[in-house]
Coordinates of C-alpha atoms in Angstrom, one line a residue:
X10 CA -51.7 -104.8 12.8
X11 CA -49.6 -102.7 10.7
X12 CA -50.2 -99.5 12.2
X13 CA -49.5 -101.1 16.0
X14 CA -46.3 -102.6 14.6
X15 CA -44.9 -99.2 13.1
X16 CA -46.3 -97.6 16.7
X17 CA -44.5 -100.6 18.7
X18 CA -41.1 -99.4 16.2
X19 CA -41.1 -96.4 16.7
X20 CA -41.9 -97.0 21.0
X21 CA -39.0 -99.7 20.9
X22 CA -36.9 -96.8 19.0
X23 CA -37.3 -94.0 21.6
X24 CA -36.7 -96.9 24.4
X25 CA -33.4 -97.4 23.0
X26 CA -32.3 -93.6 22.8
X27 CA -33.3 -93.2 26.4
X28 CA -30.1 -96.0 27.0
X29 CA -27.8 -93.5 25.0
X30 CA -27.1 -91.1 28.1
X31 CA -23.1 -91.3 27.1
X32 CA -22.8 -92.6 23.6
X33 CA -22.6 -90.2 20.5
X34 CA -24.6 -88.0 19.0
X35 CA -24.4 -90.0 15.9
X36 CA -25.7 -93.2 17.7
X37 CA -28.7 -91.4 18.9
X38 CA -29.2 -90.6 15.2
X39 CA -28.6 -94.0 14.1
X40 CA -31.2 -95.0 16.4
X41 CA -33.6 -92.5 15.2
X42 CA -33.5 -92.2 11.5
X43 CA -31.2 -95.7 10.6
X44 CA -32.3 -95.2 6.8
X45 CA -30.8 -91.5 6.9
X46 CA -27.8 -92.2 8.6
X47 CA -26.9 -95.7 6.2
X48 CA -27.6 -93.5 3.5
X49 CA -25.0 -90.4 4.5
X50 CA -22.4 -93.6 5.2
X51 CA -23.0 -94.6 1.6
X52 CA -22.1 -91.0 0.2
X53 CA -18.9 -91.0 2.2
X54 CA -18.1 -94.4 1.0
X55 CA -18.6 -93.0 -2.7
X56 CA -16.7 -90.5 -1.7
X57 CA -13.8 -91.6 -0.6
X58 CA -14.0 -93.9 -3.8
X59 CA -14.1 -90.7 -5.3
X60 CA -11.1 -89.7 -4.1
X61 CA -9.0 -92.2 -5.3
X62 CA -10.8 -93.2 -8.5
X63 CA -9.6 -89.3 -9.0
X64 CA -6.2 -90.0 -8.0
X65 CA -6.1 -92.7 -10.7
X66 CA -7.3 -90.5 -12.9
X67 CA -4.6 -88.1 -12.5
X68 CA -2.1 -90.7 -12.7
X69 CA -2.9 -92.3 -15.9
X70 CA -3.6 -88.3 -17.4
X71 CA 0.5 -88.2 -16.8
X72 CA 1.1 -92.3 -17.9
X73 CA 1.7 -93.2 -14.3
X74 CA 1.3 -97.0 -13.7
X75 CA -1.3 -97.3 -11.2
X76 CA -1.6 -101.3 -11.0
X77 CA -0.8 -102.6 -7.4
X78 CA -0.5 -106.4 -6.6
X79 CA -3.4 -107.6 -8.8
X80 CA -2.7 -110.3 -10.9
X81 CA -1.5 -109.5 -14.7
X82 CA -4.0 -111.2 -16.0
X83 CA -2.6 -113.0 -19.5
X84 CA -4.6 -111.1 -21.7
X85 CA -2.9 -108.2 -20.0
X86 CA -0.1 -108.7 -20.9
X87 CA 2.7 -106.9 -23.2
X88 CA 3.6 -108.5 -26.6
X89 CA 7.0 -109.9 -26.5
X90 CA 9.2 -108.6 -29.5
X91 CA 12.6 -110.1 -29.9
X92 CA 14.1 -107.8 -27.8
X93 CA 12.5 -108.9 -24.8
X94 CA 15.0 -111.7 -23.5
X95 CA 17.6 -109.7 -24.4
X96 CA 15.7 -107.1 -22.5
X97 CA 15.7 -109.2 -19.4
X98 CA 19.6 -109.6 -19.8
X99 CA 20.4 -106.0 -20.1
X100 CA 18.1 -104.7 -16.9
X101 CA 19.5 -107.3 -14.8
X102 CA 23.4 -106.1 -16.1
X103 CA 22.0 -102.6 -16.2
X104 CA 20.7 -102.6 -12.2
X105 CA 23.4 -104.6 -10.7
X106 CA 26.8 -102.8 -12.8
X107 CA 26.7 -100.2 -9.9
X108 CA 29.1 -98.6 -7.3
X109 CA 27.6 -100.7 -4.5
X110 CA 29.3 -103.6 -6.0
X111 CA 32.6 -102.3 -5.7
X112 CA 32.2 -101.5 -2.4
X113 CA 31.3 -104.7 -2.0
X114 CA 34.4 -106.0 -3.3
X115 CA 36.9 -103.8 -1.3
X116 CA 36.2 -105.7 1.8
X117 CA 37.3 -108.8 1.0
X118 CA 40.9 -107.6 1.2
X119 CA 40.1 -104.5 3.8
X120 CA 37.9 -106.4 6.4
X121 CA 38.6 -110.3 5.9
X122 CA 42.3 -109.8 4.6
X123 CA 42.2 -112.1 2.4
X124 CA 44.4 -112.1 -1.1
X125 CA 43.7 -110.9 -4.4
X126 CA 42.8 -114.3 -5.3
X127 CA 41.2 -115.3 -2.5
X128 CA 38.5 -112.9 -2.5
X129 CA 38.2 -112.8 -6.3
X130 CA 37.2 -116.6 -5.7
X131 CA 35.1 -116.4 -3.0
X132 CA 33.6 -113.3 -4.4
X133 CA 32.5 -115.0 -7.7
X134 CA 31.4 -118.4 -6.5
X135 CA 29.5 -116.9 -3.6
X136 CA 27.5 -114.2 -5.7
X137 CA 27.0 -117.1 -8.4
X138 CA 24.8 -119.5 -6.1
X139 CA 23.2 -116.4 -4.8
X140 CA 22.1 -115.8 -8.4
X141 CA 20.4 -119.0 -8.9
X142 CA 17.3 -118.0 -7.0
X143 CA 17.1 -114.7 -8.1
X144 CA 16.7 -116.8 -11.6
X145 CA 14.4 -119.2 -10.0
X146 CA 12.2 -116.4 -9.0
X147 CA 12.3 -114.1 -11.5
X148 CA 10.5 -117.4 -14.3
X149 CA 7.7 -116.9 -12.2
X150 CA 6.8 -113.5 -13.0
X151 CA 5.7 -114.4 -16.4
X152 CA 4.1 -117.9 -15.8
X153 CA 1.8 -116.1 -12.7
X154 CA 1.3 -112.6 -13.5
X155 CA 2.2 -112.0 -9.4
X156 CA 4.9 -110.1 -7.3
X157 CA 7.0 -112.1 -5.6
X158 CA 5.9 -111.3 -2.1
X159 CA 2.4 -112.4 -3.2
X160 CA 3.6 -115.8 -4.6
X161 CA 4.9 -115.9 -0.6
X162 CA 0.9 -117.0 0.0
X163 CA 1.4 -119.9 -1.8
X164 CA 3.4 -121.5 0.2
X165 CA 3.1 -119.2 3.4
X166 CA -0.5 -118.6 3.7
X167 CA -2.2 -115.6 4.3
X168 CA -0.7 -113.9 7.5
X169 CA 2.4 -115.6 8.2
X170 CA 3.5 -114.5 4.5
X171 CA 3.3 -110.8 5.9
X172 CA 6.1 -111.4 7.7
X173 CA 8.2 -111.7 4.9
X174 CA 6.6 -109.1 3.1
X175 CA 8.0 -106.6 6.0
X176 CA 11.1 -108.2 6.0
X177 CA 11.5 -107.6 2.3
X178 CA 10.8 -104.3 2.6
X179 CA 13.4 -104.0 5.4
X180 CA 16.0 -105.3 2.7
X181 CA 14.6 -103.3 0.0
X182 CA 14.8 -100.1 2.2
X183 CA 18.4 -101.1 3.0
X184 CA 19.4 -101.5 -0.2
X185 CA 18.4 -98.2 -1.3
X186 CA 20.3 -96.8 1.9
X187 CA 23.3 -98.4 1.0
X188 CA 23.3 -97.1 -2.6
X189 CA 22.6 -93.2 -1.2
X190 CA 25.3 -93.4 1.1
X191 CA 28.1 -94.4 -1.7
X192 CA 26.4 -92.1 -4.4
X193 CA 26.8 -89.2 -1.5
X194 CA 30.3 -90.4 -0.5
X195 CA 31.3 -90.3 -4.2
X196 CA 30.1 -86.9 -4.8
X197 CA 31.9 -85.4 -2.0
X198 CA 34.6 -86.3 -2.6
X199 CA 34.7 -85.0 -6.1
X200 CA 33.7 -81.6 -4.8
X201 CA 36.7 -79.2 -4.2
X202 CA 37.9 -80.0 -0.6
X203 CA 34.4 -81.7 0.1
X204 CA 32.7 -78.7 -0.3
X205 CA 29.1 -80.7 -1.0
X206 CA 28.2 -82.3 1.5
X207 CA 27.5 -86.6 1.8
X208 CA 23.7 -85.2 2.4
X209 CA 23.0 -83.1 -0.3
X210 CA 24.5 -86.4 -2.5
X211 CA 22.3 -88.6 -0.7
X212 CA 19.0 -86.3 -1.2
X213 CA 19.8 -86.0 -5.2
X214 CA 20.6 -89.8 -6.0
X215 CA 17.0 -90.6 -3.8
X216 CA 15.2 -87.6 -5.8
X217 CA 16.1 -88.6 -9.1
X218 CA 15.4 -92.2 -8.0
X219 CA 11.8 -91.2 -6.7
X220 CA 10.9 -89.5 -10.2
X221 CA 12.3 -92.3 -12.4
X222 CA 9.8 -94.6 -10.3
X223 CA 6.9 -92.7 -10.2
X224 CA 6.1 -93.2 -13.9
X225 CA 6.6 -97.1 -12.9
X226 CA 7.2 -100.5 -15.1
X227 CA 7.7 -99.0 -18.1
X228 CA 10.0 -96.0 -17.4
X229 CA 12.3 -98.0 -15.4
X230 CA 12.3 -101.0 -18.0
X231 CA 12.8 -98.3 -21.0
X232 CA 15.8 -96.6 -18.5
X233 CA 17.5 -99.6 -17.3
X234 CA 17.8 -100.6 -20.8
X235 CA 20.1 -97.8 -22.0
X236 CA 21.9 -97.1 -18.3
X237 CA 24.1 -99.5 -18.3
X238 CA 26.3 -98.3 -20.6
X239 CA 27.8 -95.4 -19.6
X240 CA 28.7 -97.2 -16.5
X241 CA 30.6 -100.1 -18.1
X242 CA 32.4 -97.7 -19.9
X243 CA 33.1 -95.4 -16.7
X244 CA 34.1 -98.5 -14.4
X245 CA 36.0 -100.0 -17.9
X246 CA 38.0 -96.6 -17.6
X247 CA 38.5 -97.1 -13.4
X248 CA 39.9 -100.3 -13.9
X249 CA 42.2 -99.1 -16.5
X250 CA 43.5 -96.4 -14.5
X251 CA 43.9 -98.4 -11.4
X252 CA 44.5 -101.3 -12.3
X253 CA 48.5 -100.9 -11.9
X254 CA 48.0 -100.4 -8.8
X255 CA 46.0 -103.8 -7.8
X256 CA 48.1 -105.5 -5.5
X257 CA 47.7 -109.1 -7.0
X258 CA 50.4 -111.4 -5.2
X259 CA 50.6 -109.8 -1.8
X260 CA 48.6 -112.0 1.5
X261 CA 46.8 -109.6 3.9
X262 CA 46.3 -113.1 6.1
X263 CA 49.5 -114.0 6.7
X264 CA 50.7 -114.9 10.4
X265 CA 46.8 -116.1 10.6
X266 CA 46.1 -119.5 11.5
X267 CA 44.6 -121.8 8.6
X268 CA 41.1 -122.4 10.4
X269 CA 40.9 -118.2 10.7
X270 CA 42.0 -117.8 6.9
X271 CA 39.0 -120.6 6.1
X272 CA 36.8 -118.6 8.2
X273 CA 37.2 -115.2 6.4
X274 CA 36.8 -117.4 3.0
X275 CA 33.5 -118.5 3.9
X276 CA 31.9 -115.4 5.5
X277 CA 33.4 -113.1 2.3
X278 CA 31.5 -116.0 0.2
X279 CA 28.4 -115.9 2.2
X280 CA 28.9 -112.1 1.9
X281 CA 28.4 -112.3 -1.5
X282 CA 25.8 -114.6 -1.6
X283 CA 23.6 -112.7 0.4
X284 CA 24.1 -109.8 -2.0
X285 CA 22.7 -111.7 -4.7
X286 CA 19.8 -114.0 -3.2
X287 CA 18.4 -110.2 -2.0
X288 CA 17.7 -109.7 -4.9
X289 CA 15.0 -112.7 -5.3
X290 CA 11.9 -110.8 -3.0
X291 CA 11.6 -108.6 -6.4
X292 CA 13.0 -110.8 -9.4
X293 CA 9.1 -111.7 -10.5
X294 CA 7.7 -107.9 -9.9
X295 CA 10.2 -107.2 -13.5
X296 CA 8.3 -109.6 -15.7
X297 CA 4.8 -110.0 -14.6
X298 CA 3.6 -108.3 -17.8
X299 CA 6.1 -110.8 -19.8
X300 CA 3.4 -113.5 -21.9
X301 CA 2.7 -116.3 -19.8
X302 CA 3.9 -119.0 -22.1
X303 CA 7.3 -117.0 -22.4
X304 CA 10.1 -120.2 -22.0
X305 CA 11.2 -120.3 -18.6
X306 CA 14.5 -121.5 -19.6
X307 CA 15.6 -118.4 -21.4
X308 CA 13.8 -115.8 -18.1
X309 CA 16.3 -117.9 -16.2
X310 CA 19.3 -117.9 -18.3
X311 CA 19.2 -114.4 -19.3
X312 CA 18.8 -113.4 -16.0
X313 CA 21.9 -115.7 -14.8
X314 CA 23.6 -114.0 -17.6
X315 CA 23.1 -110.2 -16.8
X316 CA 23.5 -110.7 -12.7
X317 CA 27.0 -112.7 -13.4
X318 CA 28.4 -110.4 -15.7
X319 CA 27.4 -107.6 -13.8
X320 CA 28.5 -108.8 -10.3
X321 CA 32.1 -110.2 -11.7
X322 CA 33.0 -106.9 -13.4
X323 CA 32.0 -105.0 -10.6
X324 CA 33.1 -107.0 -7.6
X325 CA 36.8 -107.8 -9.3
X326 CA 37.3 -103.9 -9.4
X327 CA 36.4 -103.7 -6.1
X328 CA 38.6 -106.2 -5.3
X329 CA 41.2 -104.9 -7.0
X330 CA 41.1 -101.5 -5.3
X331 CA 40.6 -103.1 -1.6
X332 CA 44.0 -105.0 -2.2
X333 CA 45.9 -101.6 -3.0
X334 CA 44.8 -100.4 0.3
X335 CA 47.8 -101.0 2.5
X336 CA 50.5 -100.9 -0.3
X337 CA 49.3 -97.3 -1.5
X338 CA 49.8 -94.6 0.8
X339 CA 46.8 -92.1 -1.4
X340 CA 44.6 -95.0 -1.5
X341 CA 44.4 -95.9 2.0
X342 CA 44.3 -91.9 3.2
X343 CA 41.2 -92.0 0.9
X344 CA 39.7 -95.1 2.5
X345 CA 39.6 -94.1 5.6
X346 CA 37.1 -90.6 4.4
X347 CA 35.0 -93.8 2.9
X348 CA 35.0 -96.3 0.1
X349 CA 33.4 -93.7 -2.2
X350 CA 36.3 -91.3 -1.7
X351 CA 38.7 -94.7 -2.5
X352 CA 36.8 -94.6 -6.3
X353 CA 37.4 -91.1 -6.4
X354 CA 41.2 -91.8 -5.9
X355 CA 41.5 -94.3 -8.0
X356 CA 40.2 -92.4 -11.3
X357 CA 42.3 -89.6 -10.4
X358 CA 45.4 -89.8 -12.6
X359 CA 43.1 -88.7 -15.1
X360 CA 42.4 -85.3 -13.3
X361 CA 39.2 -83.3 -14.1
X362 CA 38.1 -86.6 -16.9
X363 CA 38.4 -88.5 -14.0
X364 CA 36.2 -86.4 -11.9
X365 CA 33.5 -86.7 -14.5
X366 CA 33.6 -90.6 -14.6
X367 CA 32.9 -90.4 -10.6
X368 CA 30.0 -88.6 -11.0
X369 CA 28.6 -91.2 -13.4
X370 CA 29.6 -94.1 -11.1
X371 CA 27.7 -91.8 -8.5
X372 CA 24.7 -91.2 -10.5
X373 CA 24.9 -94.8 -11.8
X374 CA 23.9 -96.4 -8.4
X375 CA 20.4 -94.5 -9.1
X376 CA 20.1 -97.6 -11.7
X377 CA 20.4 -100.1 -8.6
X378 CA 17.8 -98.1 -6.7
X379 CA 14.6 -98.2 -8.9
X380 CA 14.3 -101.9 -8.6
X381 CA 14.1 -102.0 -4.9
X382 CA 12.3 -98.7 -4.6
X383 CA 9.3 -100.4 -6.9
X384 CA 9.4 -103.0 -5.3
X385 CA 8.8 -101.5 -2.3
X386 CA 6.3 -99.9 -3.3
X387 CA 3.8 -103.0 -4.3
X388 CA 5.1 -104.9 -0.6
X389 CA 3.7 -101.7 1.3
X390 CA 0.4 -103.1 -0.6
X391 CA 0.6 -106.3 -0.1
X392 CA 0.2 -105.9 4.3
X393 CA -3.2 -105.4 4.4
X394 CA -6.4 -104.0 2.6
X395 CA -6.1 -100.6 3.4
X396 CA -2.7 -100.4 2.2
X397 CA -3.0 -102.0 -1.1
X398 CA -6.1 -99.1 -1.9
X399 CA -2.9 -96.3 -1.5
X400 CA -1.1 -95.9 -5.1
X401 CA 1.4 -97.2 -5.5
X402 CA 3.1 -93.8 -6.1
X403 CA 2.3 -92.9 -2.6
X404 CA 4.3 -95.5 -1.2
X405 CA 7.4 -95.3 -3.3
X406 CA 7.4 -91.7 -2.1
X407 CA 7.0 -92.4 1.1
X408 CA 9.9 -95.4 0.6
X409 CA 12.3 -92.7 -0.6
X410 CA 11.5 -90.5 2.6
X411 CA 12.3 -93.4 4.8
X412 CA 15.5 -94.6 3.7
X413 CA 16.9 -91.4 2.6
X414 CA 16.3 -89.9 6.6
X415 CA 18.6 -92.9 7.5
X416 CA 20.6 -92.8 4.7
X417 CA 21.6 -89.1 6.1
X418 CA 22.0 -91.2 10.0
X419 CA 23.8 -93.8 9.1
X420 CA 26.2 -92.4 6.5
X421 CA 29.7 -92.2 8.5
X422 CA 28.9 -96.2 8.8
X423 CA 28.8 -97.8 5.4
X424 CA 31.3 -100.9 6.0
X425 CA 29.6 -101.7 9.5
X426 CA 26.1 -102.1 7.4
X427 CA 27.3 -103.7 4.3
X428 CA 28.8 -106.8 6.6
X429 CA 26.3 -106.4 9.3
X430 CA 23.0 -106.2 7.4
X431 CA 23.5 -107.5 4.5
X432 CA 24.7 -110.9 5.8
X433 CA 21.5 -110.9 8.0
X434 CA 19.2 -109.6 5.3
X435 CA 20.1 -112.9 3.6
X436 CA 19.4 -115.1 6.1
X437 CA 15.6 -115.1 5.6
X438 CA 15.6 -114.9 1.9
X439 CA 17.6 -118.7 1.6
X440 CA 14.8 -119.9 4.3
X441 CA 12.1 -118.6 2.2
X442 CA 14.0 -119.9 -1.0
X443 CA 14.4 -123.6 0.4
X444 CA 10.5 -123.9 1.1
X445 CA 9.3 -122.8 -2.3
X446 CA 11.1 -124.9 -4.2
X447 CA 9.6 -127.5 -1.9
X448 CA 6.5 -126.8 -2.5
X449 CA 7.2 -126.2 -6.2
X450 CA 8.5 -129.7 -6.7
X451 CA 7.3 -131.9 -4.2
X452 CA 3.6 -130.7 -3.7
X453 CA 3.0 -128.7 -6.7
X454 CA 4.6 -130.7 -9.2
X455 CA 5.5 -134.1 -7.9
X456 CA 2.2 -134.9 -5.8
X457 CA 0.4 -133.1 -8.6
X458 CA -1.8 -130.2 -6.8
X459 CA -0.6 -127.8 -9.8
X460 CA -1.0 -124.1 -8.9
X461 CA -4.2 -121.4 -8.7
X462 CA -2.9 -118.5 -9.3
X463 CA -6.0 -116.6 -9.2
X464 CA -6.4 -118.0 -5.5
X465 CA -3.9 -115.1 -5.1
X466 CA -5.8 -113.2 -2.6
X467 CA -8.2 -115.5 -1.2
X468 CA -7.3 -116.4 2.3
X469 CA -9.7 -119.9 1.9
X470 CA -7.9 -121.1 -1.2
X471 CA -4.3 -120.4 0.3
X472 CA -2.4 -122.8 2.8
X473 CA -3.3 -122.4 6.2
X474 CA 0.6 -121.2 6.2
X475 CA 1.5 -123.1 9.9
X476 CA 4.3 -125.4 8.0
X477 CA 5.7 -122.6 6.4
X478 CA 5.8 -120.5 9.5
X479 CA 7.1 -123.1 11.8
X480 CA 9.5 -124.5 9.3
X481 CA 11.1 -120.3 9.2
X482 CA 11.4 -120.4 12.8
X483 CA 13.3 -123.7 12.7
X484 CA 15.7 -121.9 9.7
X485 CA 16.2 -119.0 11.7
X486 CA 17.1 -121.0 14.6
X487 CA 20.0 -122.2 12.2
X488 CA 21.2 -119.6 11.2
X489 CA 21.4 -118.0 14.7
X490 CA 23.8 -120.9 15.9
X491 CA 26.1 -120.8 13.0
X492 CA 26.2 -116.4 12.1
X493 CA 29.2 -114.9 12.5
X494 CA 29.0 -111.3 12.7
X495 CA 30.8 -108.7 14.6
X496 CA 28.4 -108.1 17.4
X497 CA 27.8 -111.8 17.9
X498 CA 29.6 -115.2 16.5
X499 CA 26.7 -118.4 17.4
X500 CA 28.7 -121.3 18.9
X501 CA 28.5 -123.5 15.5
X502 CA 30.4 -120.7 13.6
X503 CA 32.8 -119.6 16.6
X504 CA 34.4 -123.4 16.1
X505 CA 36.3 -122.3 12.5
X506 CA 39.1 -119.9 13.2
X507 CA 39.7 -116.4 15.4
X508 CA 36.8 -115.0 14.1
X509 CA 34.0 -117.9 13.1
X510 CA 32.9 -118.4 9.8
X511 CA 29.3 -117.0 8.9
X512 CA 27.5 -120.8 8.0
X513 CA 23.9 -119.4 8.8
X514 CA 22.9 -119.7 5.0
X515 CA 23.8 -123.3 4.3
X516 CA 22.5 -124.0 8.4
X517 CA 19.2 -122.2 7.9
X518 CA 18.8 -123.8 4.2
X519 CA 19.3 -126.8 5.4
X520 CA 17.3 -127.0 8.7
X521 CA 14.2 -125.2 6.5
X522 CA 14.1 -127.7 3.8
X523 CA 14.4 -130.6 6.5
X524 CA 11.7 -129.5 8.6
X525 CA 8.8 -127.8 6.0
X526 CA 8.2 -131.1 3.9
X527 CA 6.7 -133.7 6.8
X528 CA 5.1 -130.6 8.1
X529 CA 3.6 -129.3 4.9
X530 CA 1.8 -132.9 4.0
X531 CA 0.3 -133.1 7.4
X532 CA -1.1 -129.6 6.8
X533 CA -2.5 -130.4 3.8
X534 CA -4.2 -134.1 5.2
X535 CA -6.1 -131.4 7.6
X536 CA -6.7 -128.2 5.3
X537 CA -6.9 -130.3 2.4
X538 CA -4.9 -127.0 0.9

């Protein structure tokens, strides 16, 4: 029987190859000798292991970090000395007290007219409820060990959270952009008669950017602690020099109607809180290796504490030299080469000092880069299997690549994408915001379900993800009726003033957090998760 059944094999065997006329040579083989060709598969599996198992290697010879989105387990993590709120203070002062800011800040007097005042208020208040989830956010790094993009599943499920993994990545991207563009701006116009080009500024600030990454959580935590001083004093300096020159009483809005001056308000206050809330898709990635029982009080409050400061500094000076604009002939000729140039012209009283300050105002925005370009980094992971076995490395590289290419494209339109995408950008991040605190409090906390964080990455633990997903369309449906932008105004928005007033933040809040509770218990009265 034995021999007739290896016979009856090996006849079934040949049978089968004679129904290979047009497959591969490698099927015929399969068919063949199975043991031989599951055994070479095995070797190129180990190899390719290989491979990267070397790579990791090499990057812990050179004190790279090489952890992806994997959970920081609490045993893994850092000891917290007494530094380490204050720590969380200065990296959030240290990332955000950058030239962007200022930018930022000119166009509420250059592009919404609107008063010293005015935009100093709006400006403020706006970038001060954007904080608040960035605060939220970032008290989760320490209690789950996870990246923010991963504590998406929890409330998104598996697939539908992807989506706002490549959205983040979108902002993250843009972000970086932005900062290349002003850093490159800057540095030309220091240059003698613009001699360096806005490229070669954009390809150093990304380079140096790149290296300060590579070495990952450590090196940027260890650089952002110590880089925010020479920018305080260098903007300290700017708005010393300039400062006579604010135009403080004078109304860019007048001969407006009332309803168009309440419009600008609110879209320069939206503005800026879509600058800030951006910053939420990475605020746990800082402190995953933070102790797990670290308060989450004092995450929050420091981390209130170091955006505000930052922000108000930053966006008053900006404000400050927007409103000189049309009073000062130097200033306005400088504006219209860029905003960069408009810093330039500001420290330039001071002569060749004054050049040197610029160049650390440049150099500072490289500071307000290695956040999102880390961050990046572990989202490009977090899309799928075969991403998250590329280093981390790899994708910050590639990251830089990306957004330095349109940096270089998009560079003669800096004011267009700062009110364009940034205002969009935001849109998503409030939606997302709304339904986890809902499911934080309400079916976490309230109805008592608690949270698994080490269900992290399997898809049968997670929600099945359909109330999240349905409750984002119905945000972004919001915000589409009630965004006011310059290549469309939705009809919600187009009823305050000449120019509508951007509402799609408080519309797509709203509309999210109305929708994803009713449709969140019915999902879990099915999934039972």
């Amino acid at each position: 029987m034995a021999a007739d059944g290896r016979n009856w094999g090996v006849e079934r065997a040949e049978v089968n190859v004679d129904g290979f006329d047009h497959d591969s040579k490698r099927q015929r083989e399969a068919a063949l000798h199975p043991a031989t060709i599951s055994h070479t598969t095995d070797i190129e599996r180990a190899t390719s292991r290989g491979i990267w198992q070397s790579l990791r290697s090499t990057f812990h010879r050179y004190n790279l970090e090489t952890r992806g989105i994997e959970r920081v387990l609490p045993e893994e993590r850092h000891n917290l000395k007494k530094l380490g709120f204050v720590q969380i203070g200065l990296l959030w002062f240290g990332v955000n007290l950058a030239a962007n800011n200022i930018t930022l800040g000119m166009l509420g007097p250059t592009i919404f007219y609107l008063s010293f005042l005015d935009a100093s208020l709006c400006a403020i208040f706006g970038m001060l409820v954007g904080c608040l989830p960035v605060a939220y956010v970032a008290t989760f790094g320490p209690r789950s060990g996870l990246r923010s993009m991963i504590l998406a599943r929890f409330s998104f499920g598996w697939y539908p959270a992807k989506i706002l993994v490549i959205l983040n990545i979108v902002v993250l991207l843009g972000y970086s952009l932005l900062d290349c563009v002003i850093a490159g701006q800057i540095m030309s116009a220091v240059s003698p008669n613009g001699r360096l080009s806005v490229i070669v500024g954009i390809v150093i600030t990304a380079v140096i950017s790149w290296l300060i990454t590579t070495f990952g959580y450590g090196a940027f935590h260890m650089y952002e602690r110590y880089a925010w001083l020479p920018q305080l004093i260098v903007i300290s300096i700017l708005a010393g020099v300039a400062g006579p020159h604010f135009d403080l009483y004078s109304n860019p809005s007048v001969g407006e109607t009332s309803a168009t001056v309440i419009g600008s308000r609110i879209s320069f206050f939206s503005l800026n809180l879509a600058a800030a809330v951006t910053y939420s898709g990475g605020a746990a990635d800082l402190f995953v290796y933070y102790p797990e029982e670290s308060p989450r009080w004092k995450v929050f409050a420091t981390t209130m504490i170091g955006l505000a400061l930052s922000f108000a500094f930053a966006l008053l000076v900006g404000i400050g030299l927007g409103s000189g604009v049309a009073a000062n002939t130097t200033w306005s000729e400088a504006y219209s080469v860029s905003q960069g140039a408009l810093i330039v012209q500001g420290l330039s009283p001071v002569g060749t000092f004054g050049s040197f300050c610029s160049i650390i105002i440049a150099l500072g925005l490289v500071s307000n880069m290695v956040l999102p370009i880390y961050a990046a980094g572990i989202d490009f992971q977090a899309l799928n299997s075969y991403f998250a076995k590329v280093p981390r490395v790899v994708w910050n590289a590639i990251s830089c690549i990306i957004f330095t290419v349109c940096a270089i494209a998009g560079r003669a339109h800096l004011a267009a994408i700062f009110t364009n995408f940034l205002a969009l950008m935001g849109y998503w991040v409030v939606i997302w915001i709304a339904i986890m605190l809902e499911e934080h409090l309400i079916f976490r906390k309230f109805m008592s379900s608690g949270w698994n964080w080490d269900a992290w990455n399997d898809r049968k633990l997670l929600p099945v993800g359909y109330a999240a997903f349905v409750a984002f369309l119905v945000g972004w449906a919001g915000a589409i009726i009630s965004m006011a932008q310059v290549w469309y105004i939705g009809p919600l928005a187009a009823r305050i003033g000449d120019y509508g007033a951007d509402l799609g933040n408080f519309v797509a809040f709203a509309w999210a957090g109305l929708v994803y509770p009713p449709l969140r218990w019915l999902e879990v009265r099915h999934s039972e998760r």
